[in-house]
XYZ file of C-alpha atoms in Angstrom:
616
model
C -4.435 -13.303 -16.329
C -2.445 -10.292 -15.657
C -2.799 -8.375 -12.350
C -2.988 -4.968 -12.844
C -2.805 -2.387 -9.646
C 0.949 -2.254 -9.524
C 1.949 -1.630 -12.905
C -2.330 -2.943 -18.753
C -7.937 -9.652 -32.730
C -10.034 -11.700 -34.802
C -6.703 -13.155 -36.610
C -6.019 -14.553 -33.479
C -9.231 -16.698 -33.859
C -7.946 -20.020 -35.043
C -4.721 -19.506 -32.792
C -6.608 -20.154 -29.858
C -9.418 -22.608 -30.763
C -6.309 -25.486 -29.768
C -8.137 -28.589 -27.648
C -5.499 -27.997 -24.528
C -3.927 -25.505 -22.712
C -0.584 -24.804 -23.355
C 1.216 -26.760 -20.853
C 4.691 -26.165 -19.635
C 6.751 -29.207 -19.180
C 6.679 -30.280 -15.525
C 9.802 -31.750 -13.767
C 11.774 -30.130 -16.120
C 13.732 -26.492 -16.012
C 12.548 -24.695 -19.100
C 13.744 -21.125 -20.326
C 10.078 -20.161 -20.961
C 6.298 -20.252 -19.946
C 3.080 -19.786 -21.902
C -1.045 -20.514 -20.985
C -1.886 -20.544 -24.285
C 0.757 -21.918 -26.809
C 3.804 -22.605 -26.749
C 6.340 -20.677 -26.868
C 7.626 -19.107 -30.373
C 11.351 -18.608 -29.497
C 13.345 -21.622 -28.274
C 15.754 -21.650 -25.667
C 19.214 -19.846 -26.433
C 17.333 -17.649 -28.901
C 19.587 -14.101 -28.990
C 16.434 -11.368 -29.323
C 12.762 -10.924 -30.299
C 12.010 -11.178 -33.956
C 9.858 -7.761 -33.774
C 13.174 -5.129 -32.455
C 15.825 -3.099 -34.691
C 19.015 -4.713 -33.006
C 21.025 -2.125 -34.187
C 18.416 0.750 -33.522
C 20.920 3.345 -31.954
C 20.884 4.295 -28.015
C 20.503 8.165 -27.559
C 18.370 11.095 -26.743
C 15.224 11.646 -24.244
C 11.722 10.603 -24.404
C 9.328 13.095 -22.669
C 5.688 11.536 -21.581
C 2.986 13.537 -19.773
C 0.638 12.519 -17.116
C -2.304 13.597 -15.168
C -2.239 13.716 -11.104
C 0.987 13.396 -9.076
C 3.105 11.055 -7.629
C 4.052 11.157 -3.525
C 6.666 7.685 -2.609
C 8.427 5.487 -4.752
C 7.842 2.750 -2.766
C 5.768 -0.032 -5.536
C 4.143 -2.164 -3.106
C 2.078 -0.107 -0.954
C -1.758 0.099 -1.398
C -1.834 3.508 -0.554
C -0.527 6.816 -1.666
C 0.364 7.438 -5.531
C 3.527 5.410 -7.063
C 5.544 7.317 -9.634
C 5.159 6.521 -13.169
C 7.987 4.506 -14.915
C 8.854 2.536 -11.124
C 8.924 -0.766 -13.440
C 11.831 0.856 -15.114
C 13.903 0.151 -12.397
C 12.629 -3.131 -10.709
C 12.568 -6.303 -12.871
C 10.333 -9.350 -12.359
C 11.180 -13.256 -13.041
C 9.753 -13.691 -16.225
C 9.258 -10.825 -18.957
C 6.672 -11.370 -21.636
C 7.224 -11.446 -25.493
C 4.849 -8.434 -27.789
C 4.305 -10.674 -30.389
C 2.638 -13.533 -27.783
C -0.450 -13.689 -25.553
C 0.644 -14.701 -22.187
C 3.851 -16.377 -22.767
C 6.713 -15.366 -20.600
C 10.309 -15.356 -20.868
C 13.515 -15.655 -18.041
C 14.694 -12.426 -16.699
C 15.560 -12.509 -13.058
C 15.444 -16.097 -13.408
C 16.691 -18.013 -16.298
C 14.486 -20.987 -16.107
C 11.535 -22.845 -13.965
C 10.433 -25.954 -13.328
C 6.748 -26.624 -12.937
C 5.694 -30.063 -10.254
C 4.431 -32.179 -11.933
C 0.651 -31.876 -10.479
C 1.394 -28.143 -10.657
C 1.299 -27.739 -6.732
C 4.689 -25.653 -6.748
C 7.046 -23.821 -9.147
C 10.391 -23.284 -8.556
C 12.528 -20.232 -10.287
C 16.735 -20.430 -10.650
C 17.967 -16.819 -10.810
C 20.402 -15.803 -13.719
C 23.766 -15.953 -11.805
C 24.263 -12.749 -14.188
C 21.648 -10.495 -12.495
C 22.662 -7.459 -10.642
C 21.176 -4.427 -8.822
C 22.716 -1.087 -9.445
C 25.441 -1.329 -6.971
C 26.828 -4.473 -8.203
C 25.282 -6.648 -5.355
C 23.607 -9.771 -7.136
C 19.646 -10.472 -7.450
C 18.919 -13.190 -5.106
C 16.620 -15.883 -4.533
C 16.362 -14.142 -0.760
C 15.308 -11.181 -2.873
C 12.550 -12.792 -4.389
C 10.861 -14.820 -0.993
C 11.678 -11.057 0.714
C 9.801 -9.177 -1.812
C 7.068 -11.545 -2.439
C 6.169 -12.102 1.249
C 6.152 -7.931 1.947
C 4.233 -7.571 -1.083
C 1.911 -9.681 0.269
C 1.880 -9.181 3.902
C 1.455 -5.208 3.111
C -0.898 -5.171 0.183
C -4.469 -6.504 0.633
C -4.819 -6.704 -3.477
C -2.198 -9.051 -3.639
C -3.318 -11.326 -0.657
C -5.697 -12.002 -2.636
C -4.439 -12.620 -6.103
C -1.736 -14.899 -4.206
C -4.567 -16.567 -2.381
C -3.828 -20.027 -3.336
C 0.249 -19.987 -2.480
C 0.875 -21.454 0.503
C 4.481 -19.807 0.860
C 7.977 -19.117 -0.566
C 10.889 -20.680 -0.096
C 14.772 -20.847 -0.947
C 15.229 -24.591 -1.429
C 18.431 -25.044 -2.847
C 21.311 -21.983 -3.816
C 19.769 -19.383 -6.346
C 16.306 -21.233 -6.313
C 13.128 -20.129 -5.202
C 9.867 -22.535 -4.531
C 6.839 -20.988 -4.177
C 3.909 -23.789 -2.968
C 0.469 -24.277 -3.776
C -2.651 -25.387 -1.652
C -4.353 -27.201 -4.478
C -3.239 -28.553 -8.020
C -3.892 -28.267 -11.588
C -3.869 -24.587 -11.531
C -1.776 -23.868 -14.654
C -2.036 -20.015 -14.097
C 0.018 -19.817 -10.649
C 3.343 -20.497 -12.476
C 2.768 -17.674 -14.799
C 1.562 -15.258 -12.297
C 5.027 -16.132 -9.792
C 6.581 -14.933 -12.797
C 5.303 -11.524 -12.693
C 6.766 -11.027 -9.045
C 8.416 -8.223 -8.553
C 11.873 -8.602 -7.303
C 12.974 -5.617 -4.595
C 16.663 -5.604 -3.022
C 16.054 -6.770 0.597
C 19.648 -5.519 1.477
C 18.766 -2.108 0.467
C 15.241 -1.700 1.729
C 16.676 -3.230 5.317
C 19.903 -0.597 5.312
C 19.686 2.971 6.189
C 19.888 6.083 4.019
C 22.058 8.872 3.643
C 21.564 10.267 6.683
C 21.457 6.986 8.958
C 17.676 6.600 9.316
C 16.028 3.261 8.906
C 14.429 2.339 5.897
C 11.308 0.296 5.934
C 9.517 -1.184 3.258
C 5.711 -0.607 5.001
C 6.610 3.380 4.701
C 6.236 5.625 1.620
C 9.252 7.045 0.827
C 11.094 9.556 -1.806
C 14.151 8.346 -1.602
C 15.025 7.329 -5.000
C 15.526 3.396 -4.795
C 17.917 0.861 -5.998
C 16.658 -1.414 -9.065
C 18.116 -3.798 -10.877
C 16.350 -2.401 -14.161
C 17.907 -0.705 -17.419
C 16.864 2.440 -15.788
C 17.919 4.447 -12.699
C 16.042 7.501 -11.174
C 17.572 10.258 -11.790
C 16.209 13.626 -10.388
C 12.513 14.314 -9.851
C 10.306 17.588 -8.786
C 7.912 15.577 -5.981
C 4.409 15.513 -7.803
C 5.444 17.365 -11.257
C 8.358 15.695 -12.946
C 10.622 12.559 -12.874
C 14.174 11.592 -14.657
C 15.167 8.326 -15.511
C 18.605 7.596 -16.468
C 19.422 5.232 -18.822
C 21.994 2.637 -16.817
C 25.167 1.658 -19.096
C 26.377 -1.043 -17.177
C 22.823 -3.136 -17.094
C 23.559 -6.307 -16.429
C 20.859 -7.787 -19.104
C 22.162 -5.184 -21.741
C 22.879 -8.125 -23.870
C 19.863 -10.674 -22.086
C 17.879 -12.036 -25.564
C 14.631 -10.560 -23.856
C 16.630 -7.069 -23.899
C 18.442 -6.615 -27.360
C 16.802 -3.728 -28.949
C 14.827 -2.400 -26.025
C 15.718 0.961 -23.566
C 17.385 2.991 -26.603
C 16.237 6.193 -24.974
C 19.538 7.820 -22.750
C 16.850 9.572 -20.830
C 13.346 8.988 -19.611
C 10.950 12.080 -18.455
C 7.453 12.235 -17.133
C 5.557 15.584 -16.786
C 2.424 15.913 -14.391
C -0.257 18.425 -14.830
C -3.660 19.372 -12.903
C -5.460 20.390 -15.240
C -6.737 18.410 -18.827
C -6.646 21.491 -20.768
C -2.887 22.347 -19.453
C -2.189 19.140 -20.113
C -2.487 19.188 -23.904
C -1.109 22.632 -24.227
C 1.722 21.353 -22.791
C 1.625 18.853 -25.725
C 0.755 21.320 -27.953
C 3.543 23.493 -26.763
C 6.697 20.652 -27.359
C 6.695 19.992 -23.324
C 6.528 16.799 -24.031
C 6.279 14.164 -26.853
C 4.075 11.651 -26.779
C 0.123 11.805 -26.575
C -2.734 8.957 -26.339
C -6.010 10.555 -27.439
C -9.148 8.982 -25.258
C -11.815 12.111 -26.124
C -13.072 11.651 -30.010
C -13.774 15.553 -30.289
C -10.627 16.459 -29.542
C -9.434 13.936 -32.132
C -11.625 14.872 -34.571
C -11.264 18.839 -34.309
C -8.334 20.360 -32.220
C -5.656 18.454 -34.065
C -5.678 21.533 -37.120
C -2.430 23.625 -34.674
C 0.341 24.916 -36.832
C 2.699 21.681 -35.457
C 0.501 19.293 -37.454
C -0.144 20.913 -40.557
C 3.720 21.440 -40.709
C 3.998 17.544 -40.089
C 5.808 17.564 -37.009
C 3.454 15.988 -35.059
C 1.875 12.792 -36.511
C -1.341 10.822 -36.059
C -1.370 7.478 -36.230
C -4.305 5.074 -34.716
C -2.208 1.779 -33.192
C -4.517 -1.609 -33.040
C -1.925 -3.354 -31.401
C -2.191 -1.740 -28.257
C -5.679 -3.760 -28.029
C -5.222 -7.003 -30.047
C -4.034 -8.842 -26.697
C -6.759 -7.992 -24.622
C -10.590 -7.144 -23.858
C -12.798 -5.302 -21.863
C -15.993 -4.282 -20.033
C -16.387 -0.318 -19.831
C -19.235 1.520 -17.905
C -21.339 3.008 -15.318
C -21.140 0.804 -12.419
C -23.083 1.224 -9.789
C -22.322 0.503 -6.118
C -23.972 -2.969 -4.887
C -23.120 -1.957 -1.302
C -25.751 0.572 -1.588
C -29.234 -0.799 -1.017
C -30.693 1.121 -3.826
C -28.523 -1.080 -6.335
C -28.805 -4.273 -4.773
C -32.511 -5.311 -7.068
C -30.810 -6.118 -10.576
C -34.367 -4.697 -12.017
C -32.990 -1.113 -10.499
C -29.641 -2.061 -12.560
C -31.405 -2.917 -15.586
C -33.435 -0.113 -15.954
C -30.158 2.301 -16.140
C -29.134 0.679 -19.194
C -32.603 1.645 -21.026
C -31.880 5.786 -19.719
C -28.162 5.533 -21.258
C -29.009 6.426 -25.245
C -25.385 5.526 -26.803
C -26.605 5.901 -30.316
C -27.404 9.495 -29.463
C -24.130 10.486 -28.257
C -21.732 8.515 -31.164
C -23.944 10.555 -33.787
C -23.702 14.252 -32.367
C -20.006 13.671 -29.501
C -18.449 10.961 -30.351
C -18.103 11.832 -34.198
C -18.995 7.904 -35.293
C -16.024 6.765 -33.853
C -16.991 4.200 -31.188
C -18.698 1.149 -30.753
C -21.043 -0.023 -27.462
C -19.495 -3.065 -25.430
C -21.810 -5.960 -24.471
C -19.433 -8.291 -23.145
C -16.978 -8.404 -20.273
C -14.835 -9.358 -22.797
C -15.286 -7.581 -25.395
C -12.563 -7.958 -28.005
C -11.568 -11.261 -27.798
C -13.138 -13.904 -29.508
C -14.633 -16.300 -27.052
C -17.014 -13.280 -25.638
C -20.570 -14.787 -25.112
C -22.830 -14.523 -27.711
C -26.096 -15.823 -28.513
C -27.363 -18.687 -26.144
C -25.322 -20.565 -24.293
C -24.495 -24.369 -26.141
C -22.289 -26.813 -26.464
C -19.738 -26.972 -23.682
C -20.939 -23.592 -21.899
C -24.323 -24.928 -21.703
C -23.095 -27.996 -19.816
C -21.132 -25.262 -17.269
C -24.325 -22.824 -16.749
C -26.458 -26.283 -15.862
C -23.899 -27.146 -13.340
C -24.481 -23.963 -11.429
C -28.501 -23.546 -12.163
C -29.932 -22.434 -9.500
C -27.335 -20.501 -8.911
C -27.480 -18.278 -12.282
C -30.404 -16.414 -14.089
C -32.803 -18.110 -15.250
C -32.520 -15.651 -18.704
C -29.225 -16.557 -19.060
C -30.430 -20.022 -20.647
C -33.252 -18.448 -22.409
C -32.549 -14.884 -23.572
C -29.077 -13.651 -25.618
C -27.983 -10.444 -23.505
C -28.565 -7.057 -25.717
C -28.246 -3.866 -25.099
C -31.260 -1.205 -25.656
C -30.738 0.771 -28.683
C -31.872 4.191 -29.127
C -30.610 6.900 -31.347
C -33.933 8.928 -31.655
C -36.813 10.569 -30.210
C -39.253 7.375 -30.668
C -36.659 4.604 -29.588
C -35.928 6.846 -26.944
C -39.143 7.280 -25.710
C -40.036 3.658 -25.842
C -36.715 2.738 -23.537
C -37.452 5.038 -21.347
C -40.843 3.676 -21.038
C -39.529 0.339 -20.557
C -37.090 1.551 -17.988
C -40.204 3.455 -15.781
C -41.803 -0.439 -15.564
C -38.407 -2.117 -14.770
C -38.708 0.769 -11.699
C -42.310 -0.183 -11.436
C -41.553 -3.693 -10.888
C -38.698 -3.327 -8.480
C -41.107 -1.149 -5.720
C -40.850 2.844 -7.246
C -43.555 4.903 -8.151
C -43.594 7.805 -10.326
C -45.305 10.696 -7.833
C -45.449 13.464 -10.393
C -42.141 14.394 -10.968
C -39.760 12.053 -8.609
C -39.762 8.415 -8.730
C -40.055 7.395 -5.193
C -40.180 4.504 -3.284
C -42.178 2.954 -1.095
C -41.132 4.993 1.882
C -42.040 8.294 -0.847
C -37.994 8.858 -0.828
C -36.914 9.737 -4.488
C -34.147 7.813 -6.163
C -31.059 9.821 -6.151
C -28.020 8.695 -7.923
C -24.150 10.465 -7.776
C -21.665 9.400 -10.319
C -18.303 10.019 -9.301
C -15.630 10.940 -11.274
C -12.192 12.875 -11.570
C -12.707 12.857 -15.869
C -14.193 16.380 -16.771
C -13.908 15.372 -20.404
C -16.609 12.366 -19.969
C -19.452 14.784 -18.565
C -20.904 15.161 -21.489
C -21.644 12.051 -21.578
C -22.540 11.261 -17.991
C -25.262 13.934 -18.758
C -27.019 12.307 -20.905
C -27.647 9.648 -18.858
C -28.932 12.493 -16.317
C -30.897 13.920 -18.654
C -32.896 10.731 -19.487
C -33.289 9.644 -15.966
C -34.290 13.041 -15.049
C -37.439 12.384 -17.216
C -38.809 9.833 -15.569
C -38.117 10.870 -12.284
C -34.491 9.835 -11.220
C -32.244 12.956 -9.886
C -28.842 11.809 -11.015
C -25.910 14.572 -10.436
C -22.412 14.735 -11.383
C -19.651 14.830 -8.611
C -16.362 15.665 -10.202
C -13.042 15.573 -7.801
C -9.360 15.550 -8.349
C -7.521 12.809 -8.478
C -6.609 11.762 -5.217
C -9.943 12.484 -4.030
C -10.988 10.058 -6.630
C -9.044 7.535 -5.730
C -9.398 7.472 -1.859
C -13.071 7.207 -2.769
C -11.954 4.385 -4.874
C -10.498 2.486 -3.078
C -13.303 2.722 -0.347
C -16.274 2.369 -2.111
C -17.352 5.526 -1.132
C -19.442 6.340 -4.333
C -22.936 5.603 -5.864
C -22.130 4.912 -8.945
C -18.392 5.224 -11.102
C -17.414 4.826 -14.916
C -14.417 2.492 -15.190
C -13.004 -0.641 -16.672
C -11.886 -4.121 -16.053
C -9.457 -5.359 -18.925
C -9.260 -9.270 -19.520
C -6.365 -11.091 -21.079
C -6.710 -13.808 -23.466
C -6.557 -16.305 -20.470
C -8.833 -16.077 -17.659
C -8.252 -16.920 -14.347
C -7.290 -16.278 -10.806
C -7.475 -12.309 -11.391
C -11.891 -12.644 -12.002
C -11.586 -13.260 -8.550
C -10.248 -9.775 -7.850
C -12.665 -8.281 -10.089
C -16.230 -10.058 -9.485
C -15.887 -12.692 -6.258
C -16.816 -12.397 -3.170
C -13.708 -12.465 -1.139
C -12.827 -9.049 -2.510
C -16.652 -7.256 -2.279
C -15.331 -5.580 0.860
C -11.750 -5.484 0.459
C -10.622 -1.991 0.260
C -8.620 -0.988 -2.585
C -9.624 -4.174 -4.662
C -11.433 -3.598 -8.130
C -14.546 -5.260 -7.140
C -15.988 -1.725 -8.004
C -19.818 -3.136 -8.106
C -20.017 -4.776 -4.685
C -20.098 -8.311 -6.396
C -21.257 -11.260 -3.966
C -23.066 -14.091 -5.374
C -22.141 -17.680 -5.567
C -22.849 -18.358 -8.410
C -20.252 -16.035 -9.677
C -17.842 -17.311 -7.412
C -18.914 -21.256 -8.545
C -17.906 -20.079 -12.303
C -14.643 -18.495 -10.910
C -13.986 -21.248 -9.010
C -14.233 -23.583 -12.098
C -12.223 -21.012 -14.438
C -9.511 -20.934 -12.214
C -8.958 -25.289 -12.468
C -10.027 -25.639 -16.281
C -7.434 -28.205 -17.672
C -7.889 -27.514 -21.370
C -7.999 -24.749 -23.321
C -12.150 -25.676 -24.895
C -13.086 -25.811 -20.914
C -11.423 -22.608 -19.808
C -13.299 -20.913 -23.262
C -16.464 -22.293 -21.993
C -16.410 -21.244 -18.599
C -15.376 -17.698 -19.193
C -18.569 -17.547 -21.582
C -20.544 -18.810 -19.326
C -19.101 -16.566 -16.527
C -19.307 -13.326 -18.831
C -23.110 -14.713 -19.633
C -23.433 -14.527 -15.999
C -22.387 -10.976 -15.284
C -24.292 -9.602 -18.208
C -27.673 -11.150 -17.143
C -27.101 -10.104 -13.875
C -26.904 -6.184 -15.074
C -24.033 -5.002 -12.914
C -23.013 -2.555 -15.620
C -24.658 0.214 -18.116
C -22.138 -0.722 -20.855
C -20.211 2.245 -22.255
C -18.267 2.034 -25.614
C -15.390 1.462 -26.708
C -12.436 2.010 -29.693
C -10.200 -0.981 -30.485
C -7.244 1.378 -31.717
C -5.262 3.597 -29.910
C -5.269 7.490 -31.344
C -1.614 8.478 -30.830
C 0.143 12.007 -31.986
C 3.606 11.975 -31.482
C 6.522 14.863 -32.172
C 8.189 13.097 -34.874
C 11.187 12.801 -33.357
C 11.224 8.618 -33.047
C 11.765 5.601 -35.257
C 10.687 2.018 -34.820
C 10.655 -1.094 -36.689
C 9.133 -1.515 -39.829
C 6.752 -3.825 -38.372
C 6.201 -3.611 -35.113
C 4.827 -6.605 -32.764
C 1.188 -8.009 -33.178
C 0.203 -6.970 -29.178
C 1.789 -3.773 -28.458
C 2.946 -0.631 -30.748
C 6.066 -0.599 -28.447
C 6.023 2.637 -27.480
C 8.712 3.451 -26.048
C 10.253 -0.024 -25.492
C 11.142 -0.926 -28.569
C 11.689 2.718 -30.589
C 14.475 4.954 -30.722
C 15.764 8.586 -30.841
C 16.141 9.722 -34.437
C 18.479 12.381 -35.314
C 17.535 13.003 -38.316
C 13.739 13.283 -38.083
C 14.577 15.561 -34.771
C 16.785 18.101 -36.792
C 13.148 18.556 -38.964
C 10.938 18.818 -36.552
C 13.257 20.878 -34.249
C 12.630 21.603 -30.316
C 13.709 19.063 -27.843
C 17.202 17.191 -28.011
């Protein structure tokens, strides 16, 4: 649901087995907007149930990153944005923790939905301000949302299907659709982030121009609860706490921004990185390697207890995800899905969770894994009735066979996958000439994975390692970041290990991830190369469903789809966050059902800080 380049539960089960999609009242302004149900807090409600309204407002919170950051500019496709930009620029709507996909005023303090859904229009809280007072406009919003567009090939697509934006009446924005019944486009309009066109079209300090289709370092006006500060270009920025926000008291911001100061640290180098931590350079750290977790966590700053561990499942009960080595469809060595099969039968998970990853993960085998309407068995029902409307477009196997992955775990079942892997080869035109698997032209396969993780090559070797037997040279490329990410966002690689996360509504953004109007467009995360209609014919369908039963059945079918079609060797996964913190923080006693908050919704605590001494 949520687009992700510019800025991220079986309870949940019955919640969403409802026979309709949560439908917003059309013709009617409403305070509020949800895809799934509807919304828990009525209108004039004074602050989510899940913050500490009195939790007090003081003291710094210092997060570390890897890489750099060169403009603060938010909407261009190129060039590294600095962390914590959304902490100045606001959007329409502002979701709820303790909700999927439901969506709260903000900038605007209610919509109205057509009733056929071809349009939305937004009225903008008359109480909205930017930092110098000016207020937030309706011309704000059309501004920002046609430069965002017009500049940023990612969001041309994702805003495909809006015709334009308009002011049609004083403080109201309409944006317009080219077809109907898409239920999503609302919600997505009200993720728009709103930039001050008076601002970006004045000049700065020293009389020069500004212009939005330029990276810049000039710090920039927001409208946010934050305000930049200082920053060190590439190594450090300030945020500053603003104390005349205009939504200080705004139901959707009682509670939140209790931190007078926010600070992110960059580092080059992993290992630097969690010295740093180590070292009280900064306070907050989200564990990804299961080693380290399991071993280097015994430092005099834990055994004292002032730095906790805690594992967070919130952070993951909103959403899924597909993890793994994805190769690159544009190259012709990819493009037979036997080729792509075979991979998955070198790539011996079992192996690796029993001697690296210390029994702590689990493998993925859905693209959306997670949730609770990932495919699973053969198709029935409903989803049957959706893969015969596309089939001849589809798998055959998708109607026969339930997608697993190989399992391994020792020599024998090793042996035998590998085996079974040499045929798929076999079948798709190689031929094992001693030592190299070659093909028909007596060129050996070659493969490069491409990454800017050191940590995960370990584990890209054993995939090496097993396709090295049987006659594949696969090698490791590691780069630095921005290396990494102009490759990216070129497609200049063979093969990558990344992620697409999924929301518990499907739609519009599966276009940006598997169709075919973004195989070729640079920057887009269509990291496999994906162009095939019958992919698209599922998307297409997913993005109209008019009940919530359809839309479950579709995605099934369209996850069925992908998985039979073998664009990914599946990686693994952990459905918890591991977090160690300096505890120097507080939060509510429970915290929200989708999010552990962090630092939204938690606060400075003097008292825990005068124990575990260091930073003020």
């Amino acid at each position: 649901m949520k687009f992700a380049p510019l800025l991220a539960a079986a309870g949940l089960l019955l919640a969403f087995m409802a026979p309709a999609l949560a439908q917003t009242p059309t013709d009617v302004w409403v305070h509020a907007d949800s895809l799934t149900d509807s919304p828990k807090y009525p209108e004039g409600f004074t602050h989510f149930d899940y913050v500490n309204v009195d939790a007090p407002k003081g003291g710094t919170v210092r997060m570390g990153d890897m890489g750099g950051f060169d403009t603060f500019n938010p909407i261009l496709p190129k060039g590294e944005v600095a962390g914590g930009i959304g902490l100045l620029y606001e959007t329409l709507l502002t979701p709820s923790l303790d909700e999927v996909n439901t969506s709260y005023g903000l900038l605007a303090e209610a919509m109205k939905v057509a009733p056929d859904y071809d349009s939305v229009t937004f009225r903008m809280d008359p109480d909205a301000k930017w930092h110098d007072g000016e207020p937030v406009t309706a011309e704000d919003v059309v501004w920002s949302f046609d430069k965002t567009r017009e500049l940023s090939p990612n969001y041309a697509q994702y805003y495909a299907n809006i015709t334009k934006a308009e002011v049609t009446a004083p403080g109201e924005v309409t944006f317009s659709f080219d077809q109907t019944g898409n239920r999503e486009l609302p919600h997505i309009l009200g993720q728009v982030l709103v930039m001050p066109r008076h601002w970006w079209e004045g000049t700065d300090a020293s009389g020069k121009q500004r212009d939005i289709a330029e990276s810049t370092l000039e710090p920039p006006l927001g409208s946010g609860p934050y305000r930049l500060d200082s920053f060190d270009a590439g190594r450090t920025i300030s945020y500053k706490r603003v104390e005349d926000y205009w939504g200080a008291d705004h139901p959707t911001q009682v509670g939140t921004n209790n931190f007078d100061e926010y600070v992110i640290e960059y580092f080059l180098d992993e290992t630097v990185w969690f010295e740093a931590f180590k070292g009280d350079q900064f306070d907050w750290w989200n564990e990804y390697t299961a080693r380290r977790w399991a071993t280097a966590f015994d430092f005099p700053a834990v055994q004292q207890g002032r730095i906790v561990q805690e594992l967070f499942p919130q952070d993951y009960n909103g959403n899924g995800l597909m993890v793994g080595f994805i190769p690159n469809l544009r190259r012709e060595k990819f493009q037979d899905p036997l080729v792509r099969e075979a991979l998955n039968y070198a790539f011996d998970f079992e192996a690796l969770n029993q001697t690296l990853f210390y029994g702590q993960y689990e493998r993925v085998d859905s693209y959306f894994f997670g949730l609770p309407f990932a495919s699973t068995g053969l198709p029935e029902g409903e989803e049957l009735e959706v893969l015969n409307s596309v089939k001849d477009l589809v798998p055959p196997t998708v109607f026969t066979e339930p997608y697993t992955n190989p399992v391994s775990g020792d020599p024998a079942k090793l042996r035998a996958n590998l085996r079974t892997a040499l045929d798929l080869f076999t079948q798709a035109g190689y031929t094992l000439n001693g030592t190299q698997l070659v093909d028909a032209d007596g060129q050996q396969l070659t493969i490069e994975i491409l990454s800017n993780q050191p940590t995960l090559e370990p584990m890209f070797q054993n995939l090496v390692n097993n396709l090295g037997q049987i006659g594949v040279t696969a090698t490791i490329r590691l780069v630095d970041a921005p290396q990494y990410i102009n490759r990216l966002r070129s497609f200049d690689y063979d093969m990558i290990y990344t992620q697409w996360r999924q929301s518990f509504s499907p739609g519009n953004e599966q276009r940006f991830f598997f169709g075919s109007s973004t195989a070729n467009e640079e920057g887009s995360q269509n990291y496999a190369g994906i162009a095939d209609p019958g992919i698209d014919a599922l998307i297409d369908k997913l993005v109209i469903a008019d009940d919530r039963d359809t839309q479950l059945a579709i995605t099934a079918a369209l996850d069925r789809t992908l998985l039979h079609h073998h664009y990914v060797v599946p990686g693994y996964t952990l459905r918890n966050a591991r977090i160690a913190r300096w505890d120097r923080f507080s939060h509510p006693e429970t915290l929200p059902e989708f999010s552990s908050g962090f630092p939204t919704i938690w606060w400075w605590d003097a008292e825990k800080a005068a124990k575990t001494g260091g930073a003020q």
